[in-house]
Amino acid sequence: MNKSIIKIISVLSISTVLLTACGSKQSSNKDTASQTNSEGLTKVTLGTYNGTCEAPLYAAVESGIFKKHGLDVELVNINAETLKEGLASGKIDGAQISPGMFKSIEQGLDIKLTNGVHTGCIQGVVPINSSIKSVADLKGKKIGVDAIGGVPMVLLSIELGKAGIDAKNDVEWRVYPQAQLQQALEKGDIDAFAAWDPYGALAVSQGKARKIFGNMNHDNHDNHHDENAQDNYCCYVGVSGKVAKNNPELAKAITEAWSEASAWVQEHPQDAAKLTVEKKYVSSGDEIENSKLIGEYEFKADAAKAKNDLKNTLEAMKKQGILDSNTDIEKLVEDTFISF
């Protein structure tokens, strides 16, 4: 046989092997657009932080709302870093997103926000007999948080800015594990702390602390300074940018199911709390406290409000120096938020 022909056949054979290998590798990766279970439901992997405020996510799984929208959802535990890794690798299709991830989004994290989930799940507290009456009194004080740059610090920094306080220079931030914040407060090592629920709420319910920031609907009505804060979305539906681009119908189904579950939780806070505790979705096993917290949030799906709240939060973060000074907020919002 002619050597040239043999050479061409060899090259074609090698190319076929390589293409087959690549195809096999791609099919072994999770492709939510093509993977379905025996019931014809699309397989989706969503991340969870195991937080009280993620009640709609758990309700959608347990009640069959996700199945109603054609989805077979698997939940995986995440933190900020594993969420980033999961999105980059395609192993995670979405998660509930808070302002703690907005800096990463500014830096290129490939996730799209599609709706709001609920308002206020961060609370700031001071000792029960403290002279501090509002966020405006925190200038010069020591504030405990779980992480520098974490969600509690970000949201409280925004409120400090509204009160004319420079969050970088006018307060001292001290980091503790969330379970140790109350002890630090009682010992006087810090003057206040901001934390995810239920830590601040537990300190209040035990008579050890008083709220100055967060869900002010049901108590501390004399503190009107933070009413706007609790009315803003603090958590959003987040869908992988890859899913949003390659399979918008799937992104829409995830969003609509989440929104339907949020409405159910709004109407049934006690049932939602019972579900999260009995199924061990949350770390706190106090059904009464979780029910109270869920009842204080406002779970609703309002894409227009969510987009506007995103813009306002990003602008405040830029003003506080959390985002880069040259970031185009309008463009960032348009690139990040998609509506269905």
Tab-separated table of C-alpha atoms in Angstrom:
chain	number	residue	atom	x	y	z
A	1	MET	CA	0.000	0.000	0.000
A	2	ASN	CA	1.202	3.518	-0.753
A	3	LYS	CA	3.037	4.952	2.266
A	4	SER	CA	1.154	8.258	1.968
A	5	ILE	CA	-2.188	6.457	2.110
A	6	ILE	CA	-1.037	4.426	5.109
A	7	LYS	CA	0.034	7.619	6.836
A	8	ILE	CA	-3.353	9.272	6.197
A	9	ILE	CA	-5.220	6.215	7.495
A	10	SER	CA	-3.054	6.223	10.636
A	11	VAL	CA	-3.709	9.890	11.293
A	12	LEU	CA	-7.445	9.392	10.796
A	13	SER	CA	-7.421	6.393	13.143
A	14	ILE	CA	-5.594	8.322	15.853
A	15	SER	CA	-7.983	11.272	15.438
A	16	THR	CA	-10.966	8.949	15.785
A	17	VAL	CA	-9.548	7.498	19.004
A	18	LEU	CA	-8.870	10.956	20.427
A	19	LEU	CA	-12.336	12.218	19.544
A	20	THR	CA	-13.921	9.116	21.052
A	21	ALA	CA	-11.863	9.579	24.216
A	22	CYS	CA	-12.872	13.225	24.459
A	23	GLY	CA	-16.499	12.289	23.920
A	24	SER	CA	-16.271	9.709	26.683
A	25	LYS	CA	-14.695	12.205	29.019
A	26	GLN	CA	-17.415	14.767	28.322
A	27	SER	CA	-20.180	12.273	28.845
A	28	SER	CA	-18.687	11.294	32.202
A	29	ASN	CA	-18.967	14.900	33.396
A	30	LYS	CA	-22.329	16.027	34.716
A	31	ASP	CA	-24.426	17.503	31.914
A	32	THR	CA	-27.711	18.616	33.436
A	33	ALA	CA	-29.191	19.245	30.009
A	34	SER	CA	-29.096	15.548	29.107
A	35	GLN	CA	-29.111	13.559	32.340
A	36	THR	CA	-32.529	12.308	33.407
A	37	ASN	CA	-33.689	9.716	35.901
A	38	SER	CA	-36.057	6.802	35.332
A	39	GLU	CA	-39.046	9.141	35.817
A	40	GLY	CA	-37.815	11.479	33.092
A	41	LEU	CA	-36.835	14.179	35.598
A	42	THR	CA	-33.743	16.283	34.908
A	43	LYS	CA	-30.999	15.703	37.454
A	44	VAL	CA	-29.835	18.867	39.217
A	45	THR	CA	-27.309	19.403	41.997
A	46	LEU	CA	-27.883	22.345	44.339
A	47	GLY	CA	-25.620	23.497	47.144
A	48	THR	CA	-26.771	24.124	50.714
A	49	TYR	CA	-25.200	25.792	53.744
A	50	ASN	CA	-27.696	24.050	56.066
A	51	GLY	CA	-29.136	27.372	57.191
A	52	THR	CA	-32.539	28.181	58.649
A	53	CYS	CA	-33.170	30.692	55.870
A	54	GLU	CA	-32.814	27.975	53.215
A	55	ALA	CA	-36.205	26.554	54.224
A	56	PRO	CA	-37.688	26.968	50.699
A	57	LEU	CA	-34.926	24.786	49.268
A	58	TYR	CA	-35.687	21.988	51.725
A	59	ALA	CA	-39.438	22.410	51.337
A	60	ALA	CA	-39.145	22.145	47.558
A	61	VAL	CA	-37.266	18.850	47.935
A	62	GLU	CA	-39.527	17.319	50.574
A	63	SER	CA	-42.883	18.474	49.173
A	64	GLY	CA	-42.230	17.453	45.593
A	65	ILE	CA	-42.217	21.006	44.206
A	66	PHE	CA	-38.959	20.381	42.362
A	67	LYS	CA	-40.411	17.182	40.868
A	68	LYS	CA	-43.499	19.111	39.810
A	69	HIS	CA	-41.181	21.318	37.761
A	70	GLY	CA	-39.443	18.321	36.203
A	71	LEU	CA	-36.383	18.286	38.461
A	72	ASP	CA	-34.630	15.525	40.384
A	73	VAL	CA	-32.628	17.531	42.925
A	74	GLU	CA	-29.602	16.341	44.873
A	75	LEU	CA	-28.409	18.574	47.721
A	76	VAL	CA	-24.707	18.836	48.576
A	77	ASN	CA	-23.176	20.668	51.525
A	78	ILE	CA	-21.076	23.673	50.542
A	79	ASN	CA	-19.144	26.637	51.855
A	80	ALA	CA	-17.926	29.647	49.890
A	81	GLU	CA	-14.895	27.845	48.482
A	82	THR	CA	-16.588	24.577	47.566
A	83	LEU	CA	-19.359	26.547	45.879
A	84	LYS	CA	-16.796	28.297	43.686
A	85	GLU	CA	-15.086	25.000	42.881
A	86	GLY	CA	-18.404	23.280	42.179
A	87	LEU	CA	-19.575	25.988	39.800
A	88	ALA	CA	-16.245	26.006	37.959
A	89	SER	CA	-16.250	22.224	37.517
A	90	GLY	CA	-19.930	21.983	36.618
A	91	LYS	CA	-20.696	19.804	39.635
A	92	ILE	CA	-23.061	22.369	41.172
A	93	ASP	CA	-25.939	23.875	39.212
A	94	GLY	CA	-27.049	26.471	41.736
A	95	ALA	CA	-27.389	27.622	45.333
A	96	GLN	CA	-28.896	30.337	47.484
A	97	ILE	CA	-26.599	33.344	47.078
A	98	SER	CA	-25.999	36.157	49.568
A	99	PRO	CA	-23.962	39.393	49.370
A	100	GLY	CA	-20.955	37.526	50.747
A	101	MET	CA	-20.477	36.175	47.208
A	102	PHE	CA	-20.839	39.519	45.423
A	103	LYS	CA	-17.111	40.271	45.537
A	104	SER	CA	-16.448	36.907	43.885
A	105	ILE	CA	-19.094	37.699	41.260
A	106	GLU	CA	-17.318	41.001	40.602
A	107	GLN	CA	-14.119	38.979	40.112
A	108	GLY	CA	-15.749	36.619	37.618
A	109	LEU	CA	-17.611	33.916	39.570
A	110	ASP	CA	-19.827	32.297	36.938
A	111	ILE	CA	-23.244	32.406	38.553
A	112	LYS	CA	-26.409	34.266	37.637
A	113	LEU	CA	-29.011	35.605	40.055
A	114	THR	CA	-32.564	34.997	38.889
A	115	ASN	CA	-34.862	36.089	41.745
A	116	GLY	CA	-34.973	36.958	45.409
A	117	VAL	CA	-35.649	34.375	48.114
A	118	HIS	CA	-36.227	36.364	51.301
A	119	THR	CA	-35.279	39.408	53.359
A	120	GLY	CA	-33.023	39.674	56.429
A	121	CYS	CA	-31.324	36.611	57.940
A	122	ILE	CA	-28.427	38.445	59.590
A	123	GLN	CA	-28.823	39.959	63.035
A	124	GLY	CA	-26.662	42.344	64.998
A	125	VAL	CA	-26.923	42.351	68.790
A	126	VAL	CA	-25.473	44.084	71.833
A	127	PRO	CA	-25.559	43.164	75.549
A	128	ILE	CA	-29.008	43.542	77.059
A	129	ASN	CA	-27.946	46.526	79.211
A	130	SER	CA	-25.667	48.145	76.638
A	131	SER	CA	-25.813	51.886	76.052
A	132	ILE	CA	-25.678	51.156	72.314
A	133	LYS	CA	-29.163	51.794	70.955
A	134	SER	CA	-28.624	51.572	67.196
A	135	VAL	CA	-26.040	50.976	64.475
A	136	ALA	CA	-25.227	54.689	64.662
A	137	ASP	CA	-23.776	54.116	68.156
A	138	LEU	CA	-21.187	51.572	66.977
A	139	LYS	CA	-18.492	54.096	66.093
A	140	GLY	CA	-15.315	53.223	67.976
A	141	LYS	CA	-16.699	49.863	69.119
A	142	LYS	CA	-15.418	46.276	68.811
A	143	ILE	CA	-17.664	44.119	66.625
A	144	GLY	CA	-17.524	40.339	66.436
A	145	VAL	CA	-18.118	38.502	63.140
A	146	ASP	CA	-17.478	34.992	61.849
A	147	ALA	CA	-15.151	36.075	59.032
A	148	ILE	CA	-13.564	39.195	57.592
A	149	GLY	CA	-15.458	39.869	54.388
A	150	GLY	CA	-18.251	37.444	55.329
A	151	VAL	CA	-21.933	38.210	54.853
A	152	PRO	CA	-22.608	39.559	58.395
A	153	MET	CA	-19.648	41.923	58.089
A	154	VAL	CA	-20.658	43.027	54.585
A	155	LEU	CA	-24.271	43.798	55.510
A	156	LEU	CA	-23.403	45.533	58.761
A	157	SER	CA	-20.706	47.548	56.945
A	158	ILE	CA	-23.376	48.795	54.566
A	159	GLU	CA	-25.541	49.922	57.502
A	160	LEU	CA	-22.555	51.569	59.162
A	161	GLY	CA	-22.002	53.539	55.966
A	162	LYS	CA	-25.606	54.721	56.002
A	163	ALA	CA	-24.962	56.012	59.522
A	164	GLY	CA	-21.854	57.885	58.359
A	165	ILE	CA	-19.434	55.414	59.960
A	166	ASP	CA	-16.334	54.239	58.080
A	167	ALA	CA	-16.410	50.439	58.440
A	168	LYS	CA	-12.655	50.236	57.824
A	169	ASN	CA	-11.424	52.853	60.252
A	170	ASP	CA	-14.193	53.725	62.718
A	171	VAL	CA	-14.813	50.247	64.183
A	172	GLU	CA	-12.678	47.260	65.165
A	173	TRP	CA	-13.638	43.880	63.697
A	174	ARG	CA	-12.862	40.740	65.692
A	175	VAL	CA	-13.291	37.211	64.338
A	176	TYR	CA	-14.770	34.307	66.309
A	177	PRO	CA	-16.512	31.050	65.435
A	178	GLN	CA	-20.222	31.895	65.447
A	179	ALA	CA	-20.901	29.604	68.412
A	180	GLN	CA	-18.433	31.651	70.492
A	181	LEU	CA	-19.735	35.120	69.669
A	182	GLN	CA	-22.236	35.218	72.528
A	183	GLN	CA	-19.569	34.209	75.037
A	184	ALA	CA	-17.246	36.943	73.754
A	185	LEU	CA	-20.098	39.438	74.099
A	186	GLU	CA	-20.838	38.374	77.683
A	187	LYS	CA	-17.152	38.587	78.621
A	188	GLY	CA	-16.910	42.106	77.225
A	189	ASP	CA	-14.339	41.182	74.583
A	190	ILE	CA	-16.655	42.720	71.981
A	191	ASP	CA	-19.338	45.389	72.200
A	192	ALA	CA	-21.608	43.833	69.572
A	193	PHE	CA	-21.726	41.015	67.085
A	194	ALA	CA	-23.355	40.336	63.733
A	195	ALA	CA	-24.105	36.745	62.756
A	196	TRP	CA	-26.243	34.417	60.712
A	197	ASP	CA	-29.416	33.225	62.344
A	198	PRO	CA	-30.005	31.684	64.807
A	199	TYR	CA	-26.994	32.917	66.844
A	200	GLY	CA	-28.155	36.462	67.499
A	201	ALA	CA	-31.734	35.322	68.005
A	202	LEU	CA	-30.672	32.728	70.571
A	203	ALA	CA	-28.758	35.348	72.566
A	204	VAL	CA	-31.865	37.551	72.540
A	205	SER	CA	-34.244	34.738	73.505
A	206	GLN	CA	-31.969	33.853	76.439
A	207	GLY	CA	-32.184	37.422	77.709
A	208	LYS	CA	-28.475	38.027	77.126
A	209	ALA	CA	-28.680	40.442	74.208
A	210	ARG	CA	-30.776	43.002	72.369
A	211	LYS	CA	-31.090	43.470	68.594
A	212	ILE	CA	-29.915	46.625	66.870
A	213	PHE	CA	-29.735	45.297	63.318
A	214	GLY	CA	-31.725	42.731	61.368
A	215	ASN	CA	-35.313	41.544	61.609
A	216	MET	CA	-36.958	44.361	63.497
A	217	ASN	CA	-40.580	43.523	62.569
A	218	HIS	CA	-41.557	41.624	65.688
A	219	ASP	CA	-39.602	43.289	68.454
A	220	ASN	CA	-37.444	46.300	69.305
A	221	HIS	CA	-39.893	48.567	67.505
A	222	ASP	CA	-38.145	51.597	68.947
A	223	ASN	CA	-35.172	50.985	66.652
A	224	HIS	CA	-36.427	52.374	63.367
A	225	HIS	CA	-32.979	52.874	61.881
A	226	ASP	CA	-32.824	49.380	60.387
A	227	GLU	CA	-36.273	49.039	58.855
A	228	ASN	CA	-34.884	49.446	55.338
A	229	ALA	CA	-32.241	46.808	55.989
A	230	GLN	CA	-34.761	44.115	56.842
A	231	ASP	CA	-36.826	44.992	53.763
A	232	ASN	CA	-33.973	44.287	51.330
A	233	TYR	CA	-33.283	40.896	49.827
A	234	CYS	CA	-30.334	39.258	51.546
A	235	CYS	CA	-30.577	35.956	49.663
A	236	TYR	CA	-31.134	35.244	45.983
A	237	VAL	CA	-31.728	32.269	43.725
A	238	GLY	CA	-28.393	31.537	42.068
A	239	VAL	CA	-28.001	29.399	38.936
A	240	SER	CA	-24.726	28.374	37.323
A	241	GLY	CA	-23.762	30.610	34.430
A	242	LYS	CA	-23.178	27.493	32.322
A	243	VAL	CA	-26.708	26.264	32.978
A	244	ALA	CA	-28.195	29.711	32.320
A	245	LYS	CA	-26.371	29.945	28.988
A	246	ASN	CA	-26.658	26.373	27.717
A	247	ASN	CA	-30.030	25.386	29.149
A	248	PRO	CA	-32.140	28.458	30.012
A	249	GLU	CA	-35.276	26.314	30.366
A	250	LEU	CA	-33.592	24.377	33.154
A	251	ALA	CA	-32.527	27.625	34.843
A	252	LYS	CA	-36.112	28.840	34.571
A	253	ALA	CA	-37.471	25.611	36.093
A	254	ILE	CA	-35.078	25.862	39.056
A	255	THR	CA	-36.090	29.494	39.608
A	256	GLU	CA	-39.830	28.852	39.378
A	257	ALA	CA	-39.684	25.867	41.724
A	258	TRP	CA	-37.668	27.855	44.272
A	259	SER	CA	-40.118	30.735	44.031
A	260	GLU	CA	-43.122	28.455	44.529
A	261	ALA	CA	-41.457	26.932	47.597
A	262	SER	CA	-40.736	30.405	49.001
A	263	ALA	CA	-44.442	31.256	48.780
A	264	TRP	CA	-45.302	28.021	50.591
A	265	VAL	CA	-42.833	28.773	53.415
A	266	GLN	CA	-44.239	32.294	53.756
A	267	GLU	CA	-47.691	30.805	54.356
A	268	HIS	CA	-46.535	27.859	56.519
A	269	PRO	CA	-43.575	28.981	58.683
A	270	GLN	CA	-44.291	26.461	61.456
A	271	ASP	CA	-44.547	23.549	59.041
A	272	ALA	CA	-41.358	24.717	57.326
A	273	ALA	CA	-39.512	24.890	60.661
A	274	LYS	CA	-40.724	21.428	61.638
A	275	LEU	CA	-39.557	20.039	58.304
A	276	THR	CA	-36.079	21.573	58.527
A	277	VAL	CA	-35.540	20.262	62.055
A	278	GLU	CA	-37.064	16.778	61.683
A	279	LYS	CA	-35.165	16.123	58.458
A	280	LYS	CA	-31.977	17.493	60.068
A	281	TYR	CA	-31.353	20.094	57.385
A	282	VAL	CA	-30.293	22.747	59.913
A	283	SER	CA	-27.665	22.617	62.641
A	284	SER	CA	-29.960	24.126	65.272
A	285	GLY	CA	-32.500	21.587	66.507
A	286	ASP	CA	-34.809	24.148	68.129
A	287	GLU	CA	-38.056	23.959	66.171
A	288	ILE	CA	-39.685	26.843	68.090
A	289	GLU	CA	-36.761	29.200	67.489
A	290	ASN	CA	-36.516	28.241	63.824
A	291	SER	CA	-40.258	28.768	63.423
A	292	LYS	CA	-39.961	32.236	64.936
A	293	LEU	CA	-37.059	33.151	62.660
A	294	ILE	CA	-38.742	31.852	59.520
A	295	GLY	CA	-41.839	33.822	60.495
A	296	GLU	CA	-39.760	37.009	60.709
A	297	TYR	CA	-38.362	36.711	57.195
A	298	GLU	CA	-40.402	37.753	54.206
A	299	PHE	CA	-40.242	34.991	51.612
A	300	LYS	CA	-41.382	36.246	48.244
A	301	ALA	CA	-40.420	36.112	44.592
A	302	ASP	CA	-40.187	39.578	43.085
A	303	ALA	CA	-37.585	39.726	40.327
A	304	ALA	CA	-37.857	43.489	39.791
A	305	LYS	CA	-37.309	44.203	43.491
A	306	ALA	CA	-34.509	41.636	43.666
A	307	LYS	CA	-32.671	43.279	40.787
A	308	ASN	CA	-33.094	46.727	42.336
A	309	ASP	CA	-31.931	45.474	45.758
A	310	LEU	CA	-28.898	43.880	44.100
A	311	LYS	CA	-27.988	47.217	42.531
A	312	ASN	CA	-28.426	49.100	45.824
A	313	THR	CA	-26.326	46.572	47.734
A	314	LEU	CA	-23.538	46.622	45.144
A	315	GLU	CA	-23.471	50.419	45.171
A	316	ALA	CA	-23.201	50.413	48.970
A	317	MET	CA	-20.409	47.812	48.845
A	318	LYS	CA	-18.541	49.958	46.332
A	319	LYS	CA	-18.959	53.017	48.524
A	320	GLN	CA	-17.581	51.068	51.500
A	321	GLY	CA	-14.554	49.958	49.470
A	322	ILE	CA	-15.579	46.284	49.411
A	323	LEU	CA	-15.889	46.402	45.629
A	324	ASP	CA	-13.300	48.031	43.358
A	325	SER	CA	-13.679	51.767	42.861
A	326	ASN	CA	-13.726	51.387	39.063
A	327	THR	CA	-16.450	48.714	38.967
A	328	ASP	CA	-19.360	49.623	36.691
A	329	ILE	CA	-22.326	48.714	38.894
A	330	GLU	CA	-24.916	49.027	36.128
A	331	LYS	CA	-22.974	46.617	33.917
A	332	LEU	CA	-22.331	44.214	36.790
A	333	VAL	CA	-26.063	44.076	37.549
A	334	GLU	CA	-26.978	43.510	33.890
A	335	ASP	CA	-24.325	40.794	33.558
A	336	THR	CA	-25.364	39.063	36.785
A	337	PHE	CA	-29.148	39.261	37.016
A	338	ILE	CA	-31.340	37.478	34.501
A	339	SER	CA	-35.147	37.377	34.562
A	340	PHE	CA	-37.542	34.793	33.175
